[in-house]
Coordinates of C-alpha atoms in Angstrom, one line a residue:
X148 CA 14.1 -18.0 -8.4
X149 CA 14.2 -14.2 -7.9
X150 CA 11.0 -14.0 -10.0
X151 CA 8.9 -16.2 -8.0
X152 CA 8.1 -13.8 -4.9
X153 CA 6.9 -11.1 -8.2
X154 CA 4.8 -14.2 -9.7
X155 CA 3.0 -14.5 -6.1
X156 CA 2.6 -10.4 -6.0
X157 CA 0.9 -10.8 -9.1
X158 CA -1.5 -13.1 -8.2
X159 CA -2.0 -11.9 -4.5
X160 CA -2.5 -8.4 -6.3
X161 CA -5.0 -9.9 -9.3
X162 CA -6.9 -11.6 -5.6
X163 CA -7.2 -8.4 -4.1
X164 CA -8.6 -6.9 -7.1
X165 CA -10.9 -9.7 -7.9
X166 CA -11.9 -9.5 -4.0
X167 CA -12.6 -6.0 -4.0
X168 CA -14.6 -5.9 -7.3
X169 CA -16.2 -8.8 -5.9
X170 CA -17.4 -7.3 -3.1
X171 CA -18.6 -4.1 -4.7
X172 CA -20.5 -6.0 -6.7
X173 CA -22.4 -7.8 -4.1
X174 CA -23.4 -4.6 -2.0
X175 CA -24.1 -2.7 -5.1
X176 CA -26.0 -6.0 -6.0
X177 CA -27.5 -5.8 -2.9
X178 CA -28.8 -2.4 -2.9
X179 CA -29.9 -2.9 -6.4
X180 CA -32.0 -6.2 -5.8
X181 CA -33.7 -4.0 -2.6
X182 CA -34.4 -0.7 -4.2
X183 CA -36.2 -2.8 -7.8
X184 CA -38.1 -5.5 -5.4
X185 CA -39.8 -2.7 -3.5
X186 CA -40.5 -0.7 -7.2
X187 CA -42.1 -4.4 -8.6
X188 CA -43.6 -4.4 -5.1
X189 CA -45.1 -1.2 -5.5
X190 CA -46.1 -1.7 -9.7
X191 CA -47.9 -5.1 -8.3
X192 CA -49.6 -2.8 -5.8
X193 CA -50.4 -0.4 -8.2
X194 CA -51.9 -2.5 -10.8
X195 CA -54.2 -4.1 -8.1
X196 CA -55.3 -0.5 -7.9
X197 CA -56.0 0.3 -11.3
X198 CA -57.8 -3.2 -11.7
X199 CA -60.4 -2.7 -8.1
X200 CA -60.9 1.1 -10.6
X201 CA -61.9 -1.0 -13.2
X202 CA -63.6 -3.4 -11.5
X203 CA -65.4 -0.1 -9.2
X204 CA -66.6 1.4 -12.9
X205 CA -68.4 -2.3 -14.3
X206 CA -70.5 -2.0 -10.8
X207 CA -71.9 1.8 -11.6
X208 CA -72.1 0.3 -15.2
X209 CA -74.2 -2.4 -14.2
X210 CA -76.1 -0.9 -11.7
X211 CA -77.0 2.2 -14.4
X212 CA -78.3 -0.9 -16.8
X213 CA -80.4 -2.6 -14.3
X214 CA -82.1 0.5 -13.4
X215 CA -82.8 1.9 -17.0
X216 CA -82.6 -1.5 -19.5
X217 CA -85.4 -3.4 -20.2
X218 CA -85.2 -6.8 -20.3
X219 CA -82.2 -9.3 -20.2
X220 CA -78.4 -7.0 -20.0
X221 CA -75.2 -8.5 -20.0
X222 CA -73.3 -8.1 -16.7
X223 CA -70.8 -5.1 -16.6
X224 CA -68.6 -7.1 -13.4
X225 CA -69.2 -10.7 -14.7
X226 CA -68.0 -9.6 -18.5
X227 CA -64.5 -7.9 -16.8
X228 CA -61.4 -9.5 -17.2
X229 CA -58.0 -8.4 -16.3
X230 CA -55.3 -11.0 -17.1
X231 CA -53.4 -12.4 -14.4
X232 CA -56.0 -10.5 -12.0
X233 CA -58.9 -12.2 -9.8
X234 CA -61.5 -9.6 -9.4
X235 CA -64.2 -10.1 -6.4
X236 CA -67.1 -7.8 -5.7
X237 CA -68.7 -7.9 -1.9
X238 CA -71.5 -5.7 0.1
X239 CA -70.6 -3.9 2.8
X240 CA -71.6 -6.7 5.2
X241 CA -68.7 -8.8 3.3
X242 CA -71.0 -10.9 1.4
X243 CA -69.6 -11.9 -2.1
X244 CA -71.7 -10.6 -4.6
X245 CA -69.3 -12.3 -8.1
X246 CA -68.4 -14.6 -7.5
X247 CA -70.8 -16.2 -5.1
X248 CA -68.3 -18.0 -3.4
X249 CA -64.7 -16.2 -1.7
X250 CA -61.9 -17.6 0.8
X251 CA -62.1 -16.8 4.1
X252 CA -58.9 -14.7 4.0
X253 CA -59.9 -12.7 1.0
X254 CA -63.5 -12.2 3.1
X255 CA -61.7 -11.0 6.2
X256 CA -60.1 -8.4 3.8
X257 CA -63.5 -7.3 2.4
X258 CA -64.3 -6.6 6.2
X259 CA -61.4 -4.8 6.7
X260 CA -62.0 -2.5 3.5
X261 CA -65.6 -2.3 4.3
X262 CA -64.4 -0.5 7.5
X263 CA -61.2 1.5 7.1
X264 CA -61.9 1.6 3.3
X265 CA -58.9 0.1 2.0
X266 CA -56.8 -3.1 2.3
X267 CA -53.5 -4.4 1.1
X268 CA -52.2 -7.4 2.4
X269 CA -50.9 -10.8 1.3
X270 CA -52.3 -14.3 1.8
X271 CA -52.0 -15.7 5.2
X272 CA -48.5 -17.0 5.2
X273 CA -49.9 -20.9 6.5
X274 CA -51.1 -21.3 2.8
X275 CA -47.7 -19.8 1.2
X276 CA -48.1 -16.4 1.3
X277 CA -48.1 -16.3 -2.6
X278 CA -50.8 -14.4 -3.5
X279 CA -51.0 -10.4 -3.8
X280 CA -54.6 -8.8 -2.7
X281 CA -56.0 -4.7 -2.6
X282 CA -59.8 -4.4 -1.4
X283 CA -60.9 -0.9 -1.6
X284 CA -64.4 0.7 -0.9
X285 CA -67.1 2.7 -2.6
X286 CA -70.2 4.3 -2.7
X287 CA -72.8 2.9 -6.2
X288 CA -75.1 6.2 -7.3
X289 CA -77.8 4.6 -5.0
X290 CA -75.8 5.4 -1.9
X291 CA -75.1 1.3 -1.3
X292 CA -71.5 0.6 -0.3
X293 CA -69.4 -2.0 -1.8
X294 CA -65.9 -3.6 -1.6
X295 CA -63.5 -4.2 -4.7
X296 CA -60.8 -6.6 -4.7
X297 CA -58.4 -7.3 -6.6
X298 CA -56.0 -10.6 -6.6
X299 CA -52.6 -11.0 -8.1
X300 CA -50.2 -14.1 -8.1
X301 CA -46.9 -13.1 -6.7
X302 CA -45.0 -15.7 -8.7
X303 CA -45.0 -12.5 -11.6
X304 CA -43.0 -10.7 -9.0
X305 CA -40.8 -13.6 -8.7
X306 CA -40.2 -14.6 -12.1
X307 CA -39.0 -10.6 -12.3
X308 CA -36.8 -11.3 -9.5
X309 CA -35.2 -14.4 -11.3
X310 CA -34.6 -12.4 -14.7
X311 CA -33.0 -9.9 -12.3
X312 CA -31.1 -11.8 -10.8
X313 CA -30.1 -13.5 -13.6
X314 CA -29.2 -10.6 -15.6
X315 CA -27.2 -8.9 -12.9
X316 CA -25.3 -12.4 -12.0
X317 CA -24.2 -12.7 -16.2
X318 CA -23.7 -9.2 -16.3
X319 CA -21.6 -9.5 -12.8
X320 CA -19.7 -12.8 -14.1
X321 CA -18.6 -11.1 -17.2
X322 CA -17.2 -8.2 -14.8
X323 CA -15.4 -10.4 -12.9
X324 CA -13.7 -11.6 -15.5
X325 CA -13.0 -8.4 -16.9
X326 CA -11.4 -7.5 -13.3
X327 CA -9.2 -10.6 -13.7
X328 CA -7.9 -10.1 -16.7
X329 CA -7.5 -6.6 -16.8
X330 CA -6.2 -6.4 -12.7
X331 CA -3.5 -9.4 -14.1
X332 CA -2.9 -6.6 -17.0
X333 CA -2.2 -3.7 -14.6
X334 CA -0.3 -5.9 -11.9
X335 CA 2.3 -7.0 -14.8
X336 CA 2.4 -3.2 -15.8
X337 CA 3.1 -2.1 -12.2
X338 CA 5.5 -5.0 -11.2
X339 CA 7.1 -4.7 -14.9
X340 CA 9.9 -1.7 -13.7
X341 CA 10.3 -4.0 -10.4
X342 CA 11.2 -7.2 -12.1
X343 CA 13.6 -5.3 -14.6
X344 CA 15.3 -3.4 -11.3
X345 CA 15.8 -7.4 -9.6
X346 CA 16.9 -8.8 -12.9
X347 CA 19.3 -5.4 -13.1
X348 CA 20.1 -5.8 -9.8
X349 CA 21.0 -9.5 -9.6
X350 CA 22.7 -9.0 -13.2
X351 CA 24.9 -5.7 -11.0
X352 CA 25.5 -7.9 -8.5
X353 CA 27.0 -11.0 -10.6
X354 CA 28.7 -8.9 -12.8
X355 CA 30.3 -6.9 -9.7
X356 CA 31.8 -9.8 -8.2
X357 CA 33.0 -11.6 -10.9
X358 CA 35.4 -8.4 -11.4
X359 CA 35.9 -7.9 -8.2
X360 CA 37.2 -11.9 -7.7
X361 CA 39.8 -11.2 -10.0
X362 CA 41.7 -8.9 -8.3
X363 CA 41.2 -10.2 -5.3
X364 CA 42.5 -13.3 -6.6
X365 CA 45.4 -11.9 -7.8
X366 CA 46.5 -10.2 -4.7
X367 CA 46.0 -13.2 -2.6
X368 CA 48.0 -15.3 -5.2
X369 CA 51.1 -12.7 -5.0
X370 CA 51.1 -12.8 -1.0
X371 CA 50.9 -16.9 -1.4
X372 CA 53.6 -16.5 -3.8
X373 CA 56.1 -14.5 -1.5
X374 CA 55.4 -16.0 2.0
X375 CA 56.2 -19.6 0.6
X376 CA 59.5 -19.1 1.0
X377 CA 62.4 -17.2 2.1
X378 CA 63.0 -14.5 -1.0
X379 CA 65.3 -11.1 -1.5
X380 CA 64.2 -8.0 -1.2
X381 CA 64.0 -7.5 -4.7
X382 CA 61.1 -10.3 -5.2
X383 CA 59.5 -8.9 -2.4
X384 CA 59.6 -5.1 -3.6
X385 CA 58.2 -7.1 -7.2
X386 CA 55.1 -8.7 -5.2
X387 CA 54.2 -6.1 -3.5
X388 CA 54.2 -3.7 -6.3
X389 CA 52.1 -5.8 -8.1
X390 CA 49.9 -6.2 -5.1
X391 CA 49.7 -2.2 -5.1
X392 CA 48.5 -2.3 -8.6
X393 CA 45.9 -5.0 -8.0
X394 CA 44.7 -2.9 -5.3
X395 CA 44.6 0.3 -7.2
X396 CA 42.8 -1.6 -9.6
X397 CA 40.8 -3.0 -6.9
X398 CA 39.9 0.6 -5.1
X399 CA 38.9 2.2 -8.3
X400 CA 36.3 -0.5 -9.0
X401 CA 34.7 -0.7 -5.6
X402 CA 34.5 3.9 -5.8
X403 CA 32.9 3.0 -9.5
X404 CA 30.2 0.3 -7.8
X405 CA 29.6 2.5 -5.4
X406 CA 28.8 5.9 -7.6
X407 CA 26.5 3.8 -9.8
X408 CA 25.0 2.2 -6.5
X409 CA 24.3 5.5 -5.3
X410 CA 23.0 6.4 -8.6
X411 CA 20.2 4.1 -9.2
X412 CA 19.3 4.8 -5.2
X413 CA 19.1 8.3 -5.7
X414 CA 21.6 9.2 -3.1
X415 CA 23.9 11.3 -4.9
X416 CA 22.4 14.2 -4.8
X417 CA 23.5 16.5 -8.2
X418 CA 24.3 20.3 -7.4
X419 CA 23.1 22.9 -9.8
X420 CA 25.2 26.1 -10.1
X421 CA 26.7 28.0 -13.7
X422 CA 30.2 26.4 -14.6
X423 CA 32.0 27.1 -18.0
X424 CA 32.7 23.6 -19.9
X425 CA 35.3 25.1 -21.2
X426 CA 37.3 25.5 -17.9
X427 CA 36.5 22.2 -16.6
X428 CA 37.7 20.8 -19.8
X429 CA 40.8 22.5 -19.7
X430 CA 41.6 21.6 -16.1
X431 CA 40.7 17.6 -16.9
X432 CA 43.0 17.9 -20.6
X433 CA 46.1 19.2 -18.2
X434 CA 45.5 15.8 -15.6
X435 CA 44.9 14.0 -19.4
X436 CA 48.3 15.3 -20.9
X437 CA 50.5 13.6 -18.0
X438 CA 49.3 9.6 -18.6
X439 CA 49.1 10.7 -22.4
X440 CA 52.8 12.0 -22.7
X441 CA 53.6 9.2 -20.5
X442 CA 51.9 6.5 -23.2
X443 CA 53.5 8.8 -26.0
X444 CA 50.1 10.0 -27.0
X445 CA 49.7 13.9 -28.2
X446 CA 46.9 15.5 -26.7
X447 CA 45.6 18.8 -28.4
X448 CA 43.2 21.4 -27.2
X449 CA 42.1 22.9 -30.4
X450 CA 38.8 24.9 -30.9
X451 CA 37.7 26.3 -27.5
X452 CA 35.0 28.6 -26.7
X453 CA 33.6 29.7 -23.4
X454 CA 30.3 27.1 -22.9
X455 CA 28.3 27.9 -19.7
X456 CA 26.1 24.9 -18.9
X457 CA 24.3 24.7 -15.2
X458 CA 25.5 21.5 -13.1
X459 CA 27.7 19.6 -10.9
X460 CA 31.3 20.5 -11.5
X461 CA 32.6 17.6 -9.7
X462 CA 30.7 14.7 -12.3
X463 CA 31.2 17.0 -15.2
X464 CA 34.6 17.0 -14.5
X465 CA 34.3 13.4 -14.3
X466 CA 32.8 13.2 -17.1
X467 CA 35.7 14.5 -19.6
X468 CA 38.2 12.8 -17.8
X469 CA 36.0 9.7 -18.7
X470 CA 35.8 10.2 -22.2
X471 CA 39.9 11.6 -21.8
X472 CA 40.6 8.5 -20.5
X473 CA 39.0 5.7 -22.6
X474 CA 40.5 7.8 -25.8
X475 CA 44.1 8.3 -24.5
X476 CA 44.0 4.0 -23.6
X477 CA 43.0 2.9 -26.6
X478 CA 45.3 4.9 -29.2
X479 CA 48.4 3.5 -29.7
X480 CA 51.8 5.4 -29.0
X481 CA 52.1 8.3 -31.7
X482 CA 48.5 8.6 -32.1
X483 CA 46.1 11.7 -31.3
X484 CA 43.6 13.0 -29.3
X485 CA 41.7 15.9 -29.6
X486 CA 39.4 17.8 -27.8
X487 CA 37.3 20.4 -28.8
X488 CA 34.0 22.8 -26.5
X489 CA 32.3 25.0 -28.2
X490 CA 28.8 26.1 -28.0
X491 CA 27.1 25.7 -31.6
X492 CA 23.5 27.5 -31.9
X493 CA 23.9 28.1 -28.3
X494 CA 24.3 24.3 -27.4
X495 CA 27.2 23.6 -25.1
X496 CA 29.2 20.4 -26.8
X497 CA 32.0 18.6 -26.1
X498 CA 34.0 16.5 -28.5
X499 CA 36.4 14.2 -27.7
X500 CA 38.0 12.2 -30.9
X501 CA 41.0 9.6 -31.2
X502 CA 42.6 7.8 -33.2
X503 CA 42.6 4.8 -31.6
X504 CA 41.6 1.2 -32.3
X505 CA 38.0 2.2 -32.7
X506 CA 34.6 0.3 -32.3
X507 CA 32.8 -2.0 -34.6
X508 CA 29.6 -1.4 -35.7
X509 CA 28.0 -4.4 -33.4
X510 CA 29.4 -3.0 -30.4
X511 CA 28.2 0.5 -30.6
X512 CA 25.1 -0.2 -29.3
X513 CA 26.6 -1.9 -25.9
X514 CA 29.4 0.1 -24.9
X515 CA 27.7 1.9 -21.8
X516 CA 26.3 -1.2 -20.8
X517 CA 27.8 -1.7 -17.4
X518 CA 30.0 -4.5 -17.8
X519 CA 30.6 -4.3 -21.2
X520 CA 34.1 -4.5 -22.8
X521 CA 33.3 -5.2 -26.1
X522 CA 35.1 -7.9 -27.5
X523 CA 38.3 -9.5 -26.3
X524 CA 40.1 -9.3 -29.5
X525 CA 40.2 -5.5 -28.9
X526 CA 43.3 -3.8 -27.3
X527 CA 44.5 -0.8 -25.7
X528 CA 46.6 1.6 -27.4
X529 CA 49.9 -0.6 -26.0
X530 CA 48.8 -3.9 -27.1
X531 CA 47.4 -5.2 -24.0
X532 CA 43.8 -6.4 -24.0
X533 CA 41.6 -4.2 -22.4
X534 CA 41.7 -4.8 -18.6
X535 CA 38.8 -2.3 -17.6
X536 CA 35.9 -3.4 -15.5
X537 CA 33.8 -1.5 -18.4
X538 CA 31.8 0.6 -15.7
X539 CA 33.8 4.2 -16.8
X540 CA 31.3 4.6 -19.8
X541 CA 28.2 3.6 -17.8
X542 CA 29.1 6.5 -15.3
X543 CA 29.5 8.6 -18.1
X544 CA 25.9 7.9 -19.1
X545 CA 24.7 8.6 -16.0
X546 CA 25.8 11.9 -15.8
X547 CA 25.3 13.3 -19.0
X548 CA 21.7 11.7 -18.5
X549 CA 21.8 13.6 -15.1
X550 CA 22.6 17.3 -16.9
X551 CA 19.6 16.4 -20.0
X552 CA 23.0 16.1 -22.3
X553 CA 22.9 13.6 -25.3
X554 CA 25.7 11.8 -26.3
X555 CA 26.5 10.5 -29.6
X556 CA 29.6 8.1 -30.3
X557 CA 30.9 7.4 -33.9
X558 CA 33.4 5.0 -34.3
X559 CA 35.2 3.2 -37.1
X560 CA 37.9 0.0 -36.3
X561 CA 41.3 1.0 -37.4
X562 CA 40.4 4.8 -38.1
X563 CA 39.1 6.2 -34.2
X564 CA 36.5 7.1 -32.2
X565 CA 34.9 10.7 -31.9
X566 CA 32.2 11.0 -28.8
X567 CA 30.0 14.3 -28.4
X568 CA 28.3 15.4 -25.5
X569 CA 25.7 17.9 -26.0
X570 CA 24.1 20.2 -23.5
X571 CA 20.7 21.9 -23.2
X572 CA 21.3 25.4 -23.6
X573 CA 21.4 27.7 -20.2
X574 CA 18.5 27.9 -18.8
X575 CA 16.9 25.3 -20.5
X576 CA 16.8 22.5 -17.7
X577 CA 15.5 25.1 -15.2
X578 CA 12.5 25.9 -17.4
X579 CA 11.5 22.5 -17.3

């Protein structure tokens, strides 16, 4: 269901695409269709032109033969032929000459031309308006005037029009296609990050309150519990202690929602100043070394050099204390954890490593999933199964992501688990 408002983005996006195209195409097709019509236009009225030329040069011709043939000569103007061109030849009173018989229309031209000494007009528009005419006058050798004309069919124009127009509209078609297609393409592309963040989003927000249900179930059912009847102070102190651990539990989820929440809206803005991993590591083993001592877990400092990296103290603090924590829970009582900062080839690195229950091999890839707690069958260092909302590695991802540090996570079931963080080197992130 949360999908459907992106499936109607898509297609109103792959419209608007298709719309705009669309309409480029018919004003460039427009201005296309107007510029070529007036250059056929104007190649019509050219060869009219060339033909009245030709037509002017078989009158000299024939008039040169009358005067110095003897005998019967073929006829220069009757012998022209132009294809797809009616030639006329007229006095200067607007008498035809060849043929012997002209319309009245074409007449009224040779008048014209007789006069201003050229013509170009098209037939009168009552009859159709489909024919093309240029009358021109000149001058034989004698000194007699004439008039050329020249006629021309403008269904040529038109049948150039059609290819054109065909052409374009195929051409256009295909385009449009193209546009679909493609715009359908790009609009999956583009909404692609937006559909994963609702699917994230609805998959945070299911995830988030099935965890937080249970705690708020169980505090409801230990108040239930204790106001059903009378009770001694003992089974009260016993409720509401268990109450105060449900709601510690409880507290530390909702601050873990709400630093990932923060996270993926970019409002928890990451300070950049030179700290020494090795301090902060120090001061998060001594807070470690309480709950491990307490759980009968030895926590050892060993190698330890000075490592200056350039971030937030505050999350890289967190960050140990992360890695601290999930190692001291899940190694039983006797068991070891050891901590180690150095800075190898100038590469600040951390190394946490346990003894614990480890991690198989198929849940390596998952563990900083938010969420994820692996598989049920897998306790805590005391035997209890592991009640973590399985959000404390997801944080940790996000700020070793935050500082451009890498982490890498080995793990073996029954043998431990040793995580390394490494850091750029100084300088590094505020080169790039």
């Amino acid at each position: 269901m949360a999908l459907q408002p992106l499936a109607r983005l898509r297609l109103g996006l792959t419209a608007w695409y298709l719309a705009t195209f669309g309409a480029i195409l018919v004003l460039l097709g427009s201005g296309l269709f107007v510029v070529i019509s007036r250059q056929f236009a104007q190649q019509l009225d050219d060869s009219l032109h060339d033909a009245t030329v030709e037509l002017e040069r078989a009158a000299r011709i024939r008039e040169m033969e009358t005067k110095s043939a003897r005998g019967q000569v073929v006829d220069a103007v009757e012998e022209l032929h132009i294809p797809d061109r009616t030639l006329y030849l007229f006095d200067a009173t607007a008498r035809p000459v060849t043929p012997a018989v002209a319309a009245e229309w074409i007449r009224g031209a040779a008048r014209d031309a007789s006069r201003t000494g050229r013509v170009q007009r098209d037939e009168d528009p009552r009859r159709g308006n489909t024919l093309r005419l240029n009358a021109e006058r000149f001058t034989l050798a004698s000194g007699e005037p004439m008039v050329a004309v020249a006629v021309a069919d403008k269904v040529e124009l038109e049948d150039r029009y059609a290819w054109l127009i065909a052409t374009f509209g195929g051409t256009a078609a295909a385009a449009l296609l193209l546009v679909v297609a493609g715009g359908w393409f790009l609009v999956r592309k583009s909404t692609a990050p937006v559909e994963r963040s609702i699917e994230h989003m609805r998959r945070f927000m299911a995830d988030a309150a099935h965890e937080l249900r249970t705690p708020l179930t169980v505090v409801r059912s230990r108040a239930e519990i204790a106001l059903q009847q009378p009770r001694a102070a003992a089974e009260y102190e016993e409720a509401l202690r268990g109450i105060e651990t449900e709601s510690r539990r409880l507290g530390s989820l909702v601050e873990d929602l709400l630093i990932l929440a923060r996270a993926d809206a970019g409002e928890r803005p990451i300070a950049r100043e030179r700290v020494y991993l090795d301090d902060l590591t120090l001061d998060a083993a001594g807070a470690a070394r309480v709950f491990a001592q307490a759980k009968g877990v030895t926590l050892d400092v060993e190698e330890f050099d000075e490592a200056a990296v350039e971030g937030d103290p505050t999350l890289l603090r967190q960050l140990v204390m992360i890695f601290l924590d999930n190692a001291v829970k899940f190694t039983a009582c006797g068991g070891r954890v050891r901590v180690r900062v150095g800075a190898p080839n100038g590469q600040p690195t951390l190394v946490v490593e346990d003894s614990g229950a480890g991690i198989s091999a198929e849940q390596l890839p998952h563990v900083f999933e938010r969420f994820y707690r692996g598989d049920p069958a897998r306790t805590r260092g005391n035997g209890a199964v592991n009640d973590g909302a399985g959000l404390g590695l997801s944080i940790a991802k996000w700020i070793a992501d935050a500082h451009h540090a890498d982490i890498s996570l080995w793990s073996e079931p029954g043998v431990g688990t040793r995580v390394a963080v490494r850091f750029a080197p100084l300088g590094a992130v505020s080169a790039t």
